[in-house]
């Protein structure tokens, strides 16, 4: 679809365009059908969160019904994978306090678990004790001679969506994979209200201790920590502290969250923040959010997941989310993959990584091009190009360490 002045897009709105492309892109892992996605998109009014919810949720229900119709187990299981992804997409722009967020997340997670069962995908579901809560993880066994991939998301993804980002691709190649969440994400945020922590080594330690106890074969596995989006920064921070991590990879992540957030603001917003004029800053943020659903969502989601009480407080709190304080403690292999047309990550972050990660055993950065269809944030719509880079790198560092 071409929109005058916007090029080839699914919506004029950047937020709706990107999220629709993200959902459709999961077709590579049976998480979507382009025809279903285009039909849903056709029913949505741009920047209208309610029509977004209604259209995607309806396709989630349709796919869930297909899973109990007559047909082979593979077709029914794939219908459940699509249902899980469409349900996840439907709740995305709802306000944090909307009860449909938790209800729909439970539908998404339930569909995903039934998909694994129907497709007979070997797996274990772990509900790991964490500070009087339960941290959810899915273990997909593989070849024990290959590195274990430990994958988690960022600012907004769910642990079930990680199957489409990396779990399915890992299975195809025989890699064991653990997909997990931490505070501020997925089940922990929706069920318990747990807020993000910049000390990601804490949930990682709990996960690894539990995994090595429940699956002793993982103790000797080389371990690759993969963070998606905001998770890239958290992966590097965690790898600096837990030396069981042999390599850390970031898909579309920033070096410094506060700098990335400020880069999204108009000049007057950055000026007000640096002067500490919180009242004027908050007023400006509300005006901007009222005119752009992407800004409104980013503000609401940040206050919800990080635990801020205003736009100004949110930007202040993001100051803890940076690689800088631990950069010299990162001694594992590192891969950073970014998109040429990433609308969230400043291009200057590339220089920040190179300047600061001087003690990494090896450092590789890969830029994927817009002309190749892979220039979006986290390579939405072209994940297989990321997979080619990631698994080539994984096999390379793994071979060197044999």
Short mmCIF file of N, CA, C and O in Angstrom, two decimals, residues 276-368:
data_model
loop_
_atom_site.label_atom_id
_atom_site.label_comp_id
_atom_site.label_asym_id
_atom_site.label_seq_id
_atom_site.Cartn_x
_atom_site.Cartn_y
_atom_site.Cartn_z
N UNK A 276 15.31 20.50 33.96
CA UNK A 276 14.55 19.97 35.10
C UNK A 276 13.17 20.57 35.25
O UNK A 276 12.59 20.51 36.35
N UNK A 277 12.62 21.12 34.18
CA UNK A 277 11.29 21.75 34.24
C UNK A 277 10.22 20.67 34.03
O UNK A 277 9.60 20.55 32.97
N UNK A 278 9.99 19.90 35.07
CA UNK A 278 9.15 18.71 34.96
C UNK A 278 7.69 19.04 34.60
O UNK A 278 7.06 18.31 33.81
N UNK A 279 7.14 20.09 35.18
CA UNK A 279 5.76 20.43 34.90
C UNK A 279 5.53 20.75 33.44
O UNK A 279 4.59 20.24 32.81
N UNK A 280 6.38 21.62 32.87
CA UNK A 280 6.26 21.98 31.46
C UNK A 280 6.55 20.78 30.57
O UNK A 280 5.91 20.58 29.53
N UNK A 281 7.53 19.98 30.98
CA UNK A 281 7.87 18.78 30.20
C UNK A 281 6.67 17.83 30.14
O UNK A 281 6.33 17.32 29.07
N UNK A 282 6.04 17.58 31.29
CA UNK A 282 4.90 16.68 31.33
C UNK A 282 3.73 17.20 30.50
O UNK A 282 3.04 16.44 29.83
N UNK A 283 3.53 18.52 30.53
CA UNK A 283 2.45 19.11 29.75
C UNK A 283 2.71 18.92 28.24
O UNK A 283 1.82 18.56 27.48
N UNK A 284 3.96 19.17 27.84
CA UNK A 284 4.32 18.98 26.43
C UNK A 284 4.15 17.52 26.03
O UNK A 284 3.63 17.21 24.95
N UNK A 285 4.57 16.60 26.90
CA UNK A 285 4.47 15.16 26.60
C UNK A 285 3.01 14.75 26.42
O UNK A 285 2.69 13.96 25.52
N UNK A 286 2.13 15.28 27.24
CA UNK A 286 0.72 14.94 27.12
C UNK A 286 0.12 15.47 25.83
O UNK A 286 -0.70 14.81 25.18
N UNK A 287 0.52 16.66 25.44
CA UNK A 287 0.03 17.23 24.17
C UNK A 287 0.49 16.36 23.00
O UNK A 287 -0.30 16.01 22.12
N UNK A 288 1.77 16.01 23.00
CA UNK A 288 2.29 15.17 21.92
C UNK A 288 1.61 13.80 21.91
O UNK A 288 1.28 13.26 20.85
N UNK A 289 1.40 13.21 23.09
CA UNK A 289 0.78 11.89 23.18
C UNK A 289 -0.67 11.93 22.71
O UNK A 289 -1.17 10.94 22.14
N UNK A 290 -1.35 13.04 22.91
CA UNK A 290 -2.75 13.13 22.50
C UNK A 290 -2.90 13.17 20.98
O UNK A 290 -3.98 12.92 20.45
N UNK A 291 -1.81 13.47 20.28
CA UNK A 291 -1.85 13.62 18.82
C UNK A 291 -1.20 12.46 18.07
O UNK A 291 -1.23 12.42 16.85
N UNK A 292 -0.58 11.53 18.79
CA UNK A 292 0.18 10.45 18.14
C UNK A 292 0.05 9.20 18.99
O UNK A 292 0.55 9.16 20.12
N UNK A 293 -0.58 8.16 18.45
CA UNK A 293 -0.81 6.96 19.26
C UNK A 293 0.49 6.26 19.62
O UNK A 293 0.60 5.62 20.66
N UNK A 294 1.50 6.41 18.78
CA UNK A 294 2.79 5.80 19.10
C UNK A 294 3.42 6.43 20.33
O UNK A 294 3.94 5.72 21.21
N UNK A 295 3.36 7.74 20.42
CA UNK A 295 3.89 8.43 21.61
C UNK A 295 3.04 8.10 22.84
O UNK A 295 3.57 7.91 23.94
N UNK A 296 1.72 8.07 22.65
CA UNK A 296 0.85 7.75 23.78
C UNK A 296 1.13 6.35 24.29
O UNK A 296 1.23 6.13 25.51
N UNK A 297 1.27 5.40 23.36
CA UNK A 297 1.56 4.04 23.79
C UNK A 297 2.90 3.94 24.50
O UNK A 297 3.02 3.29 25.55
N UNK A 298 3.94 4.59 23.95
CA UNK A 298 5.27 4.53 24.55
C UNK A 298 5.26 5.08 25.97
O UNK A 298 5.91 4.53 26.88
N UNK A 299 4.53 6.18 26.18
CA UNK A 299 4.44 6.78 27.51
C UNK A 299 3.68 5.87 28.46
O UNK A 299 4.14 5.60 29.58
N UNK A 300 2.51 5.39 28.04
CA UNK A 300 1.70 4.52 28.91
C UNK A 300 2.44 3.23 29.24
O UNK A 300 2.45 2.79 30.40
N UNK A 301 3.06 2.61 28.22
CA UNK A 301 3.74 1.34 28.45
C UNK A 301 4.95 1.52 29.36
O UNK A 301 5.24 0.68 30.21
N UNK A 302 5.67 2.64 29.19
CA UNK A 302 6.83 2.89 30.03
C UNK A 302 6.46 3.11 31.48
O UNK A 302 7.09 2.57 32.39
N UNK A 303 5.42 3.92 31.71
CA UNK A 303 5.00 4.17 33.09
C UNK A 303 4.53 2.87 33.74
O UNK A 303 4.78 2.62 34.92
N UNK A 304 3.86 2.03 32.96
CA UNK A 304 3.36 0.74 33.46
C UNK A 304 4.49 -0.23 33.74
O UNK A 304 4.60 -0.80 34.83
N UNK A 305 5.38 -0.43 32.79
CA UNK A 305 6.38 -1.49 32.90
C UNK A 305 7.62 -1.08 33.72
O UNK A 305 8.26 -1.93 34.33
N UNK A 306 7.95 0.21 33.71
CA UNK A 306 9.12 0.66 34.47
C UNK A 306 8.71 1.20 35.83
O UNK A 306 9.50 1.18 36.78
N UNK A 307 7.47 1.65 35.95
CA UNK A 307 6.97 2.09 37.25
C UNK A 307 7.10 3.58 37.48
O UNK A 307 7.28 4.02 38.61
N UNK A 308 6.96 4.38 36.42
CA UNK A 308 7.06 5.83 36.54
C UNK A 308 5.67 6.42 36.74
O UNK A 308 4.66 5.82 36.38
N UNK A 309 5.62 7.63 37.31
CA UNK A 309 4.32 8.27 37.53
C UNK A 309 4.08 9.47 36.62
O UNK A 309 3.05 10.13 36.72
N UNK A 310 5.04 9.76 35.73
CA UNK A 310 4.88 10.85 34.77
C UNK A 310 5.89 10.68 33.65
O UNK A 310 6.83 9.87 33.77
N UNK A 311 5.73 11.46 32.59
CA UNK A 311 6.68 11.39 31.47
C UNK A 311 8.07 11.79 31.94
O UNK A 311 9.07 11.16 31.56
N UNK A 312 8.17 12.83 32.74
CA UNK A 312 9.48 13.29 33.23
C UNK A 312 10.13 12.20 34.08
O UNK A 312 11.32 11.89 33.92
N UNK A 313 9.35 11.61 34.99
CA UNK A 313 9.87 10.56 35.86
C UNK A 313 10.32 9.35 35.03
O UNK A 313 11.34 8.72 35.34
N UNK A 314 9.59 9.07 33.97
CA UNK A 314 9.96 7.94 33.11
C UNK A 314 11.34 8.17 32.48
O UNK A 314 12.19 7.26 32.50
N UNK A 315 11.57 9.36 31.93
CA UNK A 315 12.87 9.63 31.31
C UNK A 315 13.98 9.58 32.36
O UNK A 315 15.08 9.07 32.08
N UNK A 316 13.71 10.08 33.55
CA UNK A 316 14.71 10.01 34.63
C UNK A 316 15.07 8.56 34.92
O UNK A 316 16.24 8.19 35.00
N UNK A 317 14.06 7.72 35.06
CA UNK A 317 14.29 6.31 35.40
C UNK A 317 15.04 5.55 34.31
O UNK A 317 15.79 4.61 34.61
N UNK A 318 14.86 5.94 33.06
CA UNK A 318 15.58 5.24 31.98
C UNK A 318 17.08 5.48 32.06
O UNK A 318 17.85 4.77 31.39
N UNK A 319 17.52 6.43 32.86
CA UNK A 319 18.95 6.68 33.02
C UNK A 319 19.73 5.49 33.54
O UNK A 319 20.95 5.38 33.33
N UNK A 320 19.05 4.58 34.23
CA UNK A 320 19.72 3.37 34.74
C UNK A 320 19.93 2.31 33.65
O UNK A 320 20.72 1.39 33.84
N UNK A 321 19.22 2.46 32.54
CA UNK A 321 19.21 1.42 31.51
C UNK A 321 20.23 1.75 30.42
O UNK A 321 19.89 2.22 29.35
N UNK A 322 21.48 1.48 30.74
CA UNK A 322 22.58 1.77 29.83
C UNK A 322 23.68 0.73 30.00
O UNK A 322 23.87 0.19 31.10
N UNK A 323 24.42 0.50 28.94
CA UNK A 323 25.53 -0.46 28.98
C UNK A 323 26.78 0.18 29.61
O UNK A 323 27.64 -0.53 30.14
N UNK A 324 26.86 1.49 29.59
CA UNK A 324 28.09 2.20 29.94
C UNK A 324 28.75 1.75 31.25
O UNK A 324 29.96 1.48 31.27
N UNK A 325 28.02 1.65 32.38
CA UNK A 325 28.69 1.33 33.65
C UNK A 325 29.33 -0.05 33.69
O UNK A 325 30.22 -0.30 34.51
N UNK A 326 28.89 -0.98 32.84
CA UNK A 326 29.40 -2.35 32.89
C UNK A 326 30.19 -2.72 31.64
O UNK A 326 30.64 -3.87 31.50
N UNK A 327 30.39 -1.77 30.74
CA UNK A 327 30.99 -2.08 29.44
C UNK A 327 32.35 -2.76 29.57
O UNK A 327 32.66 -3.70 28.82
N UNK A 328 33.17 -2.31 30.50
CA UNK A 328 34.50 -2.88 30.64
C UNK A 328 34.50 -4.26 31.29
O UNK A 328 35.54 -4.93 31.33
N UNK A 329 33.34 -4.69 31.79
CA UNK A 329 33.23 -6.03 32.37
C UNK A 329 32.69 -7.04 31.38
O UNK A 329 32.52 -8.22 31.71
N UNK A 330 32.40 -6.61 30.16
CA UNK A 330 31.87 -7.51 29.13
C UNK A 330 33.05 -8.14 28.41
O UNK A 330 33.77 -7.47 27.66
N UNK A 331 33.27 -9.42 28.65
CA UNK A 331 34.45 -10.11 28.11
C UNK A 331 34.09 -11.29 27.20
O UNK A 331 34.97 -12.02 26.76
N UNK A 332 32.81 -11.47 26.93
CA UNK A 332 32.38 -12.56 26.06
C UNK A 332 32.36 -12.10 24.61
O UNK A 332 32.65 -10.94 24.30
N UNK A 333 32.02 -12.99 23.69
CA UNK A 333 31.79 -12.62 22.30
C UNK A 333 30.50 -11.81 22.21
O UNK A 333 29.52 -12.11 22.91
N UNK A 334 30.49 -10.80 21.35
CA UNK A 334 29.33 -9.91 21.24
C UNK A 334 28.95 -9.72 19.77
O UNK A 334 29.81 -9.52 18.91
N UNK A 335 27.64 -9.78 19.51
CA UNK A 335 27.09 -9.47 18.19
C UNK A 335 25.98 -8.43 18.36
O UNK A 335 25.09 -8.60 19.20
N UNK A 336 26.03 -7.36 17.58
CA UNK A 336 24.97 -6.37 17.53
C UNK A 336 24.44 -6.31 16.10
O UNK A 336 25.21 -6.08 15.16
N UNK A 337 23.14 -6.53 15.94
CA UNK A 337 22.50 -6.47 14.62
C UNK A 337 21.52 -5.30 14.63
O UNK A 337 20.69 -5.19 15.54
N UNK A 338 21.62 -4.45 13.64
CA UNK A 338 20.73 -3.29 13.60
C UNK A 338 20.21 -3.07 12.18
O UNK A 338 20.78 -3.56 11.21
N UNK A 339 19.13 -2.33 12.09
CA UNK A 339 18.51 -2.04 10.81
C UNK A 339 18.84 -0.64 10.34
O UNK A 339 18.91 0.30 11.15
N UNK A 340 19.00 -0.50 9.06
CA UNK A 340 19.39 0.80 8.48
C UNK A 340 18.32 1.86 8.70
O UNK A 340 18.64 3.06 8.81
N UNK A 341 17.05 1.47 8.78
CA UNK A 341 15.96 2.42 8.90
C UNK A 341 15.24 2.27 10.24
O UNK A 341 14.04 2.51 10.35
N UNK A 342 15.98 1.91 11.26
CA UNK A 342 15.39 1.72 12.59
C UNK A 342 14.86 3.06 13.10
O UNK A 342 15.61 4.03 13.23
N UNK A 343 13.57 3.11 13.43
CA UNK A 343 12.95 4.36 13.86
C UNK A 343 13.07 4.59 15.37
O UNK A 343 12.62 5.63 15.86
N UNK A 344 13.68 3.65 16.08
CA UNK A 344 13.78 3.78 17.53
C UNK A 344 15.20 3.90 18.06
O UNK A 344 15.41 4.46 19.14
N UNK A 345 16.17 3.39 17.32
CA UNK A 345 17.55 3.34 17.81
C UNK A 345 18.40 4.39 17.09
O UNK A 345 18.51 4.37 15.86
N UNK A 346 19.03 5.31 17.83
CA UNK A 346 19.88 6.32 17.18
C UNK A 346 21.05 5.66 16.44
O UNK A 346 21.67 4.72 16.94
N UNK A 347 21.36 6.15 15.26
CA UNK A 347 22.47 5.59 14.49
C UNK A 347 23.80 5.79 15.21
O UNK A 347 24.75 5.03 15.01
N UNK A 348 23.86 6.78 16.09
CA UNK A 348 25.09 7.05 16.85
C UNK A 348 25.42 5.94 17.83
O UNK A 348 26.55 5.85 18.33
N UNK A 349 24.45 5.08 18.15
CA UNK A 349 24.72 3.98 19.09
C UNK A 349 25.78 3.03 18.57
O UNK A 349 26.48 2.38 19.36
N UNK A 350 25.90 2.93 17.25
CA UNK A 350 26.92 2.05 16.68
C UNK A 350 28.32 2.45 17.17
O UNK A 350 29.11 1.60 17.59
N UNK A 351 28.60 3.75 17.14
CA UNK A 351 29.90 4.24 17.62
C UNK A 351 30.06 4.03 19.12
O UNK A 351 31.16 3.75 19.61
N UNK A 352 28.94 4.14 19.85
CA UNK A 352 28.99 3.94 21.31
C UNK A 352 29.41 2.51 21.63
O UNK A 352 30.22 2.27 22.53
N UNK A 353 28.84 1.54 20.93
CA UNK A 353 29.20 0.15 21.16
C UNK A 353 30.69 -0.07 20.86
O UNK A 353 31.42 -0.68 21.66
N UNK A 354 31.12 0.40 19.71
CA UNK A 354 32.53 0.17 19.32
C UNK A 354 33.49 0.84 20.29
O UNK A 354 34.55 0.28 20.61
N UNK A 355 33.14 2.01 20.76
CA UNK A 355 34.01 2.75 21.66
C UNK A 355 34.13 2.09 23.03
O UNK A 355 35.20 2.12 23.65
N UNK A 356 33.04 1.52 23.51
CA UNK A 356 33.00 1.05 24.90
C UNK A 356 33.25 -0.44 25.08
O UNK A 356 33.73 -0.85 26.14
N UNK A 357 32.94 -1.27 24.10
CA UNK A 357 33.09 -2.72 24.28
C UNK A 357 34.48 -3.18 23.86
O UNK A 357 34.65 -4.07 23.03
N UNK A 358 35.48 -2.58 24.48
CA UNK A 358 36.87 -2.84 24.08
C UNK A 358 37.43 -4.12 24.68
O UNK A 358 38.46 -4.61 24.23
N UNK A 359 36.76 -4.66 25.69
CA UNK A 359 37.28 -5.87 26.34
C UNK A 359 36.52 -7.13 25.92
O UNK A 359 36.80 -8.22 26.43
N UNK A 360 35.55 -6.97 25.04
CA UNK A 360 34.84 -8.15 24.53
C UNK A 360 35.83 -9.07 23.82
O UNK A 360 36.77 -8.61 23.15
N UNK A 361 35.64 -10.38 23.98
CA UNK A 361 36.55 -11.34 23.34
C UNK A 361 36.58 -11.11 21.83
O UNK A 361 37.64 -11.06 21.21
N UNK A 362 35.41 -10.98 21.25
CA UNK A 362 35.28 -10.55 19.86
C UNK A 362 34.06 -9.64 19.79
O UNK A 362 33.12 -9.78 20.59
N UNK A 363 34.07 -8.72 18.85
CA UNK A 363 32.92 -7.83 18.67
C UNK A 363 32.57 -7.78 17.19
O UNK A 363 33.43 -7.53 16.34
N UNK A 364 31.31 -8.05 16.88
CA UNK A 364 30.84 -7.96 15.50
C UNK A 364 29.56 -7.16 15.45
O UNK A 364 28.67 -7.33 16.29
N UNK A 365 29.48 -6.28 14.47
CA UNK A 365 28.26 -5.51 14.24
C UNK A 365 27.83 -5.73 12.80
O UNK A 365 28.66 -5.75 11.89
N UNK A 366 26.53 -5.90 12.61
CA UNK A 366 26.02 -6.15 11.26
C UNK A 366 24.84 -5.23 10.99
O UNK A 366 23.87 -5.20 11.76
N UNK A 367 24.91 -4.48 9.91
CA UNK A 367 23.84 -3.58 9.49
C UNK A 367 23.06 -4.24 8.36
O UNK A 367 23.62 -4.60 7.33
N UNK A 368 21.75 -4.38 8.55
CA UNK A 368 20.88 -4.92 7.52
C UNK A 368 20.17 -3.78 6.80
O UNK A 368 19.71 -2.82 7.44
#
